[in-house]
Short mmCIF file of C-alpha atoms in Angstrom, two decimals:
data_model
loop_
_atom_site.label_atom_id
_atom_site.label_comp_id
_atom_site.label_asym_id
_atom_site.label_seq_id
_atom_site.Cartn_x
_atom_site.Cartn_y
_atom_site.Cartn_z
CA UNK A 1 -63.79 24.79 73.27
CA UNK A 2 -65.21 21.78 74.46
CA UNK A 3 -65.53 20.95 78.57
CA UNK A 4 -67.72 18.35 78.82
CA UNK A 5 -67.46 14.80 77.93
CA UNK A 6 -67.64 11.77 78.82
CA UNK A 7 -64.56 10.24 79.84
CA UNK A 8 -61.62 11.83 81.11
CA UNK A 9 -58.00 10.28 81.33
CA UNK A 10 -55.67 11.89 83.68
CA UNK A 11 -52.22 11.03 82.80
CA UNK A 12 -51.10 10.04 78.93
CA UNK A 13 -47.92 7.68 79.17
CA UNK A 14 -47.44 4.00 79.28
CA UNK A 15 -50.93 3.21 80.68
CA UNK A 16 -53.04 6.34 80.40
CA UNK A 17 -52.22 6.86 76.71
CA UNK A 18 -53.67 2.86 75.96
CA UNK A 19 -56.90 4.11 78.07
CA UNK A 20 -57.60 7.24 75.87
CA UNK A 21 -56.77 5.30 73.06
CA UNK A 22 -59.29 2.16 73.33
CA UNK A 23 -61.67 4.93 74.66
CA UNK A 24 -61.67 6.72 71.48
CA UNK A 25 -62.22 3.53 69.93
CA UNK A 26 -66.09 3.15 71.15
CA UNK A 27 -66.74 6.83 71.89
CA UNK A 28 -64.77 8.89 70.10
CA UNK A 29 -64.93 12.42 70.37
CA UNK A 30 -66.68 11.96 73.52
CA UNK A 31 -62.93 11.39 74.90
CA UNK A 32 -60.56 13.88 76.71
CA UNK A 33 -56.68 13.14 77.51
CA UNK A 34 -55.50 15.58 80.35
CA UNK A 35 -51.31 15.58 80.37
CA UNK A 36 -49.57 17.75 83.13
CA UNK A 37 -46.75 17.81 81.38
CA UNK A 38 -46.03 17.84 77.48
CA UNK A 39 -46.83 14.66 75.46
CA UNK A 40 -44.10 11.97 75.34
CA UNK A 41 -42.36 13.36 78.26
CA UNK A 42 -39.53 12.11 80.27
CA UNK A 43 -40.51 13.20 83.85
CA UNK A 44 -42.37 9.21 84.26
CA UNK A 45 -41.68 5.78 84.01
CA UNK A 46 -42.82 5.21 79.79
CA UNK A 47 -40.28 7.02 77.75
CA UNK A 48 -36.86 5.63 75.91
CA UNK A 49 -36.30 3.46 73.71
CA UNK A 50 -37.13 -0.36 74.48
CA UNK A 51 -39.06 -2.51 77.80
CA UNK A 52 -39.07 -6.03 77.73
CA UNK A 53 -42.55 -7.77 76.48
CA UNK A 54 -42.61 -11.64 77.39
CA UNK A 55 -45.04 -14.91 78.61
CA UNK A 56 -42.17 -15.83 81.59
CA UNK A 57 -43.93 -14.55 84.84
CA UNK A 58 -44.05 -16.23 88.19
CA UNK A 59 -47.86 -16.96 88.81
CA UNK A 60 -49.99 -18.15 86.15
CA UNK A 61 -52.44 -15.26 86.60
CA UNK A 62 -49.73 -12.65 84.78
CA UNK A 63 -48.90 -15.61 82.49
CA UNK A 64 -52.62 -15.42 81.25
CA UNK A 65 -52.74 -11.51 81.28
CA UNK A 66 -49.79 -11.39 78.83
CA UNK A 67 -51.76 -12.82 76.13
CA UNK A 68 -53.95 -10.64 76.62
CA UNK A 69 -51.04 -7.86 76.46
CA UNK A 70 -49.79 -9.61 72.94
CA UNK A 71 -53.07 -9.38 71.69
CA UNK A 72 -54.17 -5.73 72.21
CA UNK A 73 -50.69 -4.44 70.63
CA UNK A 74 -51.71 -7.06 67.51
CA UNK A 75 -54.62 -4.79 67.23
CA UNK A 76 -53.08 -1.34 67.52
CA UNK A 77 -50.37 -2.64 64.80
CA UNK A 78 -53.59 -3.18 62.60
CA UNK A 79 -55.00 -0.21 63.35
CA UNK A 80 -52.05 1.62 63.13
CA UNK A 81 -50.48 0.41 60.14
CA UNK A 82 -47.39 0.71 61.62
CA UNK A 83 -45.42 -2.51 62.96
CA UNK A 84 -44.63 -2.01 66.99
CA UNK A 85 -43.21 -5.36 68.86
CA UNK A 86 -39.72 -6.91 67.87
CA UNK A 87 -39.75 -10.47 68.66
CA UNK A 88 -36.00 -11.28 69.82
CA UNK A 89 -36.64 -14.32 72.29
CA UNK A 90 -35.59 -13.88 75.62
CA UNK A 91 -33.87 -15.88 78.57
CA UNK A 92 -34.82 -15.61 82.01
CA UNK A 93 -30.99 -16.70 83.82
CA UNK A 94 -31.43 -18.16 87.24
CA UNK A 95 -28.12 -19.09 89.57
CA UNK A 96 -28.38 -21.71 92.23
CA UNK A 97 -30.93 -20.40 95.12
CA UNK A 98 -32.44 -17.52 93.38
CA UNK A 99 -34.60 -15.28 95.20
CA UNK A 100 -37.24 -16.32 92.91
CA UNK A 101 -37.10 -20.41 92.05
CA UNK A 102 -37.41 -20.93 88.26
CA UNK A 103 -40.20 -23.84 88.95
CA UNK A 104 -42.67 -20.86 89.58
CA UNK A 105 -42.17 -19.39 86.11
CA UNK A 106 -42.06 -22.98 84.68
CA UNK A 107 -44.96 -23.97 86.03
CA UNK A 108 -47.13 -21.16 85.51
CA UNK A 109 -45.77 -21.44 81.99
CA UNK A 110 -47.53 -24.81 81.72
CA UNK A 111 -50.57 -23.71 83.66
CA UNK A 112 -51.19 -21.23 81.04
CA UNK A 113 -50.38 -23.52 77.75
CA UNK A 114 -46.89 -21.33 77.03
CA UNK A 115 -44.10 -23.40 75.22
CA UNK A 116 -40.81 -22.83 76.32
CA UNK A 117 -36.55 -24.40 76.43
CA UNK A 118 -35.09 -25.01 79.94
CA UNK A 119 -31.33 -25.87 79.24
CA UNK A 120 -28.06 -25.36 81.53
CA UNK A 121 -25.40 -22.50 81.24
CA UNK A 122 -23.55 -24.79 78.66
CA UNK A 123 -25.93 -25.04 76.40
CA UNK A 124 -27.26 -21.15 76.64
CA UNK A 125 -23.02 -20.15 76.37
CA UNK A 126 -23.34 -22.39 73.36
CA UNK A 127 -26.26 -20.60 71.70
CA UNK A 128 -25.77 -17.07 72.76
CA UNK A 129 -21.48 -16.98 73.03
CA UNK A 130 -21.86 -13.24 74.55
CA UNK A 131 -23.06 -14.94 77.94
CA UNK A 132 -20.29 -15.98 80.48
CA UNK A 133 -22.45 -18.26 83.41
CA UNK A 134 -21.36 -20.19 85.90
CA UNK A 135 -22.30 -24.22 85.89
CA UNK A 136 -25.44 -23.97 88.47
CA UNK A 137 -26.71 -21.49 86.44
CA UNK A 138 -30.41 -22.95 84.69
CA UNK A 139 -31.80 -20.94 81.71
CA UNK A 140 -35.10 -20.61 80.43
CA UNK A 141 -35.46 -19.54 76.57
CA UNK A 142 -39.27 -18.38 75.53
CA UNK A 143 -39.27 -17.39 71.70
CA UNK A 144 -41.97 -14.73 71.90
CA UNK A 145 -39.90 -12.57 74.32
CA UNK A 146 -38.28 -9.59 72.82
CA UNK A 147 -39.28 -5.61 72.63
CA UNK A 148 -41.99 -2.86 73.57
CA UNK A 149 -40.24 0.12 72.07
CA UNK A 150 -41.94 2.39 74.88
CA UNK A 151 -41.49 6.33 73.47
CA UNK A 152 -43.01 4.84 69.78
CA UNK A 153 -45.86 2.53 71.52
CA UNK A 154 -46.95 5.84 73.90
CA UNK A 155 -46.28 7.85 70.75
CA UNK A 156 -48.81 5.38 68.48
CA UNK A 157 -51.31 5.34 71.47
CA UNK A 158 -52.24 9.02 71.08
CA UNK A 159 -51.99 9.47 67.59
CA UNK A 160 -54.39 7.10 66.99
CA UNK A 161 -56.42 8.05 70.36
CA UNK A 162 -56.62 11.80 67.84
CA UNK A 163 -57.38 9.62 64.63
CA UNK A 164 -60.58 8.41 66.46
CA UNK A 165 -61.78 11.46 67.60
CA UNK A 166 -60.19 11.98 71.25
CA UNK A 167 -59.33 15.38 72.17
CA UNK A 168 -55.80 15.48 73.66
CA UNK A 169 -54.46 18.74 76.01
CA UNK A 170 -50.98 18.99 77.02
CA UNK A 171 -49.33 21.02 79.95
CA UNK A 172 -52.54 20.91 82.03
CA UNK A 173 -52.03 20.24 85.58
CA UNK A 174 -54.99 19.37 87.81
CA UNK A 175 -56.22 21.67 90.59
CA UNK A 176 -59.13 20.48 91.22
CA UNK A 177 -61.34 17.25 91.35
CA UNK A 178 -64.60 17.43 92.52
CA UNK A 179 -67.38 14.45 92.87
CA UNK A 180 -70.82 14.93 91.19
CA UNK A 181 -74.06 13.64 91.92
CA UNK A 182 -73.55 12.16 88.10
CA UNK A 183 -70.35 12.60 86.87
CA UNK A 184 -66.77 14.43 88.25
CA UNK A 185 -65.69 17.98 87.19
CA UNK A 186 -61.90 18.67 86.68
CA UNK A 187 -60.34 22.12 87.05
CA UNK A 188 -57.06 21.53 85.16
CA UNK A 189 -54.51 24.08 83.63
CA UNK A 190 -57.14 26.68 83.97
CA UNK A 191 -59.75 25.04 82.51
CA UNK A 192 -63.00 23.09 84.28
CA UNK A 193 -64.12 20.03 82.56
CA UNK A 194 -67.12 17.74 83.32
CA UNK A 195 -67.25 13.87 82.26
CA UNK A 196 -68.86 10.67 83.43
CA UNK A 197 -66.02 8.39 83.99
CA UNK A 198 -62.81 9.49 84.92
CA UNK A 199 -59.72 7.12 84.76
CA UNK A 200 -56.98 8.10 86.62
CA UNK A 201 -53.46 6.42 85.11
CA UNK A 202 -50.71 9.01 86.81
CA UNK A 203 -47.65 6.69 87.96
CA UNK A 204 -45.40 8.90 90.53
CA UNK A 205 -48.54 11.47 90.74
CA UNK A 206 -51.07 8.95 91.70
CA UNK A 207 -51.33 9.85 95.10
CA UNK A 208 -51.49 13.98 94.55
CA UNK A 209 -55.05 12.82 92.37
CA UNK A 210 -56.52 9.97 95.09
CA UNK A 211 -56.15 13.17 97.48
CA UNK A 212 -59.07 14.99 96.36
CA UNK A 213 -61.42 11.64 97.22
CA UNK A 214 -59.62 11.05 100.53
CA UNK A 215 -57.17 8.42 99.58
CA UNK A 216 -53.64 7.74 100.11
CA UNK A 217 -52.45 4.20 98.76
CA UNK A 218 -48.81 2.85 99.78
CA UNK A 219 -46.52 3.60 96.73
CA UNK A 220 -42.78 3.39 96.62
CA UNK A 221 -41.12 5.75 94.17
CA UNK A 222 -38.11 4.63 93.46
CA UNK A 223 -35.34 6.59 90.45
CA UNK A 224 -33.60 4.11 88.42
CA UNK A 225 -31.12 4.04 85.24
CA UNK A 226 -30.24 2.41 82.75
CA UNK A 227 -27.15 2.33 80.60
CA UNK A 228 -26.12 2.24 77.15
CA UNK A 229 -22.09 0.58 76.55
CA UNK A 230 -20.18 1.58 73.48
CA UNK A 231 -19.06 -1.90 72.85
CA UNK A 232 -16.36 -3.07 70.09
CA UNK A 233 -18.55 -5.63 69.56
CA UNK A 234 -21.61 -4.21 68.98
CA UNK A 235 -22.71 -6.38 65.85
CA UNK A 236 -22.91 -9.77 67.91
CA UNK A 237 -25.84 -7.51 70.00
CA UNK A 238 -28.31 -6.74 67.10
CA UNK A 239 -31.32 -8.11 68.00
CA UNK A 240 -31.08 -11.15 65.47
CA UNK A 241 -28.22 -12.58 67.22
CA UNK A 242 -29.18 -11.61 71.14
CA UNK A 243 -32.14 -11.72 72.93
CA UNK A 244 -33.49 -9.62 76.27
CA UNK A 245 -32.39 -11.37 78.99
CA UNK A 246 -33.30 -11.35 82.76
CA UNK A 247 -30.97 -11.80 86.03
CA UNK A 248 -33.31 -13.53 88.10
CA UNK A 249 -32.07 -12.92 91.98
CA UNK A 250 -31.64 -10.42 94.42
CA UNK A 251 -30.50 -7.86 92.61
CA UNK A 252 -31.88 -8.43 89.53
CA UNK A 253 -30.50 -7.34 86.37
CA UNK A 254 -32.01 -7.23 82.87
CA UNK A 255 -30.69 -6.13 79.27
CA UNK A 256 -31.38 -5.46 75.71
CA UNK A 257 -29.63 -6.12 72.40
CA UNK A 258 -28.59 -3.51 70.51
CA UNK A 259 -31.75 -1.12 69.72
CA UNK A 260 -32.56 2.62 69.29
CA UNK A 261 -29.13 3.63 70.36
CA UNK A 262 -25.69 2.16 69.30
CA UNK A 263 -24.76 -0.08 71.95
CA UNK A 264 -26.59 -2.73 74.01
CA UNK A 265 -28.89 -1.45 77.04
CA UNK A 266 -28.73 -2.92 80.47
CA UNK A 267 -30.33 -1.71 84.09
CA UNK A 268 -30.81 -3.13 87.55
CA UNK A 269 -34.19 -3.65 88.99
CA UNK A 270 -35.38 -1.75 91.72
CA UNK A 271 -31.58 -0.66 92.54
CA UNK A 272 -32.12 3.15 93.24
CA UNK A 273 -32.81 4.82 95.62
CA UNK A 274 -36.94 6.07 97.04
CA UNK A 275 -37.79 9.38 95.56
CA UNK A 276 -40.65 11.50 95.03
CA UNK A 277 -41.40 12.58 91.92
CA UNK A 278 -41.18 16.33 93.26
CA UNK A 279 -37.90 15.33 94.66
CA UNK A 280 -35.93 13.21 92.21
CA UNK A 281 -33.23 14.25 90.25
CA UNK A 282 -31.70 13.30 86.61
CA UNK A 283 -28.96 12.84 87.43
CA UNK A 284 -27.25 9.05 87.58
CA UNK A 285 -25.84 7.29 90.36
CA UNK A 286 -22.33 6.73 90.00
CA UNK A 287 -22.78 3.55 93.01
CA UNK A 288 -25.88 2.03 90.39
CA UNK A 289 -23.55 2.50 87.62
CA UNK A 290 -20.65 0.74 88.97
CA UNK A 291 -23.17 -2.37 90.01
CA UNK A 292 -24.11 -2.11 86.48
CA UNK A 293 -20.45 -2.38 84.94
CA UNK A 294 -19.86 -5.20 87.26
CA UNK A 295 -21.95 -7.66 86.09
CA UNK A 296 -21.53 -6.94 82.75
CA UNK A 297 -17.88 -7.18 82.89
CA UNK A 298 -18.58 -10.53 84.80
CA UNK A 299 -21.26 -12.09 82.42
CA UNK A 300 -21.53 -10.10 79.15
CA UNK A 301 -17.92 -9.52 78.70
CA UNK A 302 -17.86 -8.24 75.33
CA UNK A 303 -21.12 -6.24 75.63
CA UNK A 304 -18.96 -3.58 78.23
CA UNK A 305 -17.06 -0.27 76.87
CA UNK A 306 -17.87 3.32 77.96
CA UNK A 307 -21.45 4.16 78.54
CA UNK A 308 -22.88 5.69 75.23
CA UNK A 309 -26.00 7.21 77.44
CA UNK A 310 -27.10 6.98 80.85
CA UNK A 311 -31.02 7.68 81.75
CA UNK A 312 -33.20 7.92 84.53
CA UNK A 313 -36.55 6.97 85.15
CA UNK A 314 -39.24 6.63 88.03
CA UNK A 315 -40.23 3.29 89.53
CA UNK A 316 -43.57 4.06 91.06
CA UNK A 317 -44.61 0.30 93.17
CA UNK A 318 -47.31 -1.04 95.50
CA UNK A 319 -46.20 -2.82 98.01
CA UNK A 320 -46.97 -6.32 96.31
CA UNK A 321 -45.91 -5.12 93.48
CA UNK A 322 -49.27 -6.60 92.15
CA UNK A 323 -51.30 -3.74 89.55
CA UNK A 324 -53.57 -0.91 90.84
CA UNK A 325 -56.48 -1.76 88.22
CA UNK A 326 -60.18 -0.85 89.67
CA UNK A 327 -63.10 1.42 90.43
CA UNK A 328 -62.48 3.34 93.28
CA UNK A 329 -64.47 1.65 95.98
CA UNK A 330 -66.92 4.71 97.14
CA UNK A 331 -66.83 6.23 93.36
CA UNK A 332 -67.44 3.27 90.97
CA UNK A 333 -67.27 6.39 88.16
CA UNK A 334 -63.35 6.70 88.75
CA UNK A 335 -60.77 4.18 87.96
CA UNK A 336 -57.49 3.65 88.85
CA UNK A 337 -54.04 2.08 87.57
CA UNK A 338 -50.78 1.61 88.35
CA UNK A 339 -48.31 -0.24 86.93
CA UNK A 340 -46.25 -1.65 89.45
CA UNK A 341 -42.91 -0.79 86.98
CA UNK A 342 -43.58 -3.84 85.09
CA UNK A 343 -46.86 -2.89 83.56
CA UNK A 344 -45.43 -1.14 80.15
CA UNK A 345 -45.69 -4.59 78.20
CA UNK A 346 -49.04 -4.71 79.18
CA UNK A 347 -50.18 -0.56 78.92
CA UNK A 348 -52.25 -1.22 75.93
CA UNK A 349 -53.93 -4.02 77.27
CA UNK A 350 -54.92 -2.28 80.49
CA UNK A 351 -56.14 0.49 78.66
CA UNK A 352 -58.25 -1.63 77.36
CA UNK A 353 -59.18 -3.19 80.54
CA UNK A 354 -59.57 0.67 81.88
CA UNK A 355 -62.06 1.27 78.45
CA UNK A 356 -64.06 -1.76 79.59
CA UNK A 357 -64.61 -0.36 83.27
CA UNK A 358 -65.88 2.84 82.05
CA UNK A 359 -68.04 1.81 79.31
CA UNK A 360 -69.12 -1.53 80.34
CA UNK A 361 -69.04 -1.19 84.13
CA UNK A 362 -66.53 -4.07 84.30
CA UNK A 363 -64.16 -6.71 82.47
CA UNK A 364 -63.98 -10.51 81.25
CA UNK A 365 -60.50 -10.59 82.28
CA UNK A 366 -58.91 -11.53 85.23
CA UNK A 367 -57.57 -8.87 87.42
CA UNK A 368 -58.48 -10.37 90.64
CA UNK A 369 -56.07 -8.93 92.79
CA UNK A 370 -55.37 -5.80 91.57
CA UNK A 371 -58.45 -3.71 93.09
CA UNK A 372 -57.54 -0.19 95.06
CA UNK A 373 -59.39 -1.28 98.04
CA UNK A 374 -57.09 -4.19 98.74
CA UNK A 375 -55.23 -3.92 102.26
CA UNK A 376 -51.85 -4.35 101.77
CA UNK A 377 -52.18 -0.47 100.27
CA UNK A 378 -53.08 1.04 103.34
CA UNK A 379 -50.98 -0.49 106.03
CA UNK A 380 -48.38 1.77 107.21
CA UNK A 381 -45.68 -0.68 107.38
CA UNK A 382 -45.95 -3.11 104.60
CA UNK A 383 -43.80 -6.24 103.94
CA UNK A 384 -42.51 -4.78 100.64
CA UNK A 385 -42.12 -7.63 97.87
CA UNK A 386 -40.49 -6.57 94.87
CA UNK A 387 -39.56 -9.13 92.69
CA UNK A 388 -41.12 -10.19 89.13
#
């Protein structure tokens, strides 16, 4: 069996399965993929069905990464064969004094060169008759919005990772990391590898892996659901007739149309509580779910009927809520990410990013920002900013 390579990934969902994958792109067999648990698992933040994918961000620095994003899951589609994003449009919904002003996504929109429709809740009732808004309610409509289906992307990641030569190992926890004068060893699920580079993409576990180089970063962990409503009316939710939306205040709320399951899907960001991932449980919040059948029953009327499904997930967030995407500053051989739960429409991407670091020593793009040393991730009180 082969031990020694020379790049490691630690950690195969969203993020960690688009590093092995543009690895294996440029060096092939000279790739490992380390999972602790099995592949496609539901322990993390990347499985399920669907996560939004869209240009509508608040600075103009994301704005310009998600072309990027668009771009590198053009190229696994190609490589693939296999079609991946569904383009629904989507609508960013903003009531009077929103925690976030909608000038900031408008104008980083036009920073970045990214068409888009502002129009008022009459006209958005008008188009999309599912919606019920109040009159100071602005709406911003960008047509390239729509679907990551996360479980298939993740899924397409490491079966292509394999078709270039990557080896892949499930249900191998790491016990060990140790530093080499030229390269890091791993001791994981009984095994000790050696590599050059080691990229370290492990959400909720980031923290257990930064321990054995002396670092602790401020995460929160937070568990979160989402909820699937048997609606009468499920054909006006297909996605040709609705598109992902966005809730944007304090709380924010965010939905699908209909898609992998038979009713449409809707969830609150950043509404549950802080977790670890030892610590969290499956099992969903009756107090989230009622927030969640409020505002439906106050806004997407026809959209509400008994939950089909209800699912959990892990929310695993720097303080900023900016990405961990950098070289460890005392080990430039080891990178880090973290997606700041909004990173899944941009996994492939930053694996890319991730492949770049390790083979090239850096990156064209801009991820100023985002480095590990930043710190905001080492204060021991942080002003926690959570909004996207």
């Amino acid at each position: 069996m082969k031990t020694e390579f020379e790049h490691i990934v630690l950690g195969l969902g969203g993020i960690g399965s688009g590093a092995v994958y543009w690895l294996a792109r440029r060096a092939g067999s000279e790739v490992l993929g380390l999972e602790q648990f099995e592949l496609d698992h539901v322990r993390g933040g990347s499985q399920d069905h669907s996560r939004i994918i869209r240009h509508s961000y608040h600075t103009p620095q994301y704005v310009g990464l998600t072309k990027h994003a668009y771009a590198a899951w053009t190229e696994l589609e190609a490589d693939a064969g296999e079609s991946l994003i569904v383009k629904t449009g989507g609508i960013d919904l903003s009531p009077a004094n929103a925690k976030i002003p909608l000038s900031d996504y408008t104008s980083s929109l036009d920073a970045v060169g990214v068409p888009y429709e502002l129009m008022d809740a009459a006209e958005a009732m008008r188009r999309w008759p599912q919606f019920r808004l109040t009159d100071d309610v602005q709406v911003l409509y960008q047509a390239e919005s729509g679907i990551a289906p996360a479980a298939k992307c993740v899924a397409v990641h490491l079966r292509m990772a394999r078709a270039h030569g990557a080896t892949l190992r499930a249900n191998a926890p790491v016990q060990r990391i140790t530093p080499l004068a030229d390269g890091v060893e791993v001791e994981a699920g009984g095994v000790v590898y050696r590599c050059r580079y080691l990229t370290i993409a492990a959400g909720a576990w980031t923290n257990n892996l930064l321990a054995h180089f002396g670092r602790h970063i401020h995460l929160t962990v937070t568990q979160e659901q989402v909820a699937y409503y048997n609606t009468p009316h499920a054909a006006d939710f297909m996605p040709d007739r609705f598109p992902i939306w966005i809730w944007l205040d304090e709380p924010c709320y965010y939905g699908f149309p209909v898609y992998g399951e038979a009713g449409p899907k809707v969830s609150q960001d950043v509404g549950g509580p802080v977790v670890t991932a030892d610590t969290r449980s499956f099992e969903p919040d009756p107090t989230y779910q009622a927030r969640l059948d409020a505002f439906v029953q106050q806004h997407l009327p026809t959209a509400f009927g008994p939950p089909i499904l209800l699912k959990t997930c892990l929310y695993t967030m720097p303080p900023d809520r900016d990405f961990v995407l950098s070289p460890l500053p005392d080990h430039p051989n080891v990178s880090v990410a973290v997606g700041a739960a909004h990173a899944f429409k941009f996994s492939s991407f930053m694996g890319r990013v991730l492949s770049e670091l390790a083979i090239d020593g850096g990156t064209g793009h801009d991820i100023g920002g985002f480095e590990v040393g930043r710190p905001i991730l080492y204060e021991e009180n942080p002003v926690l900013t959570f909004m996207t």
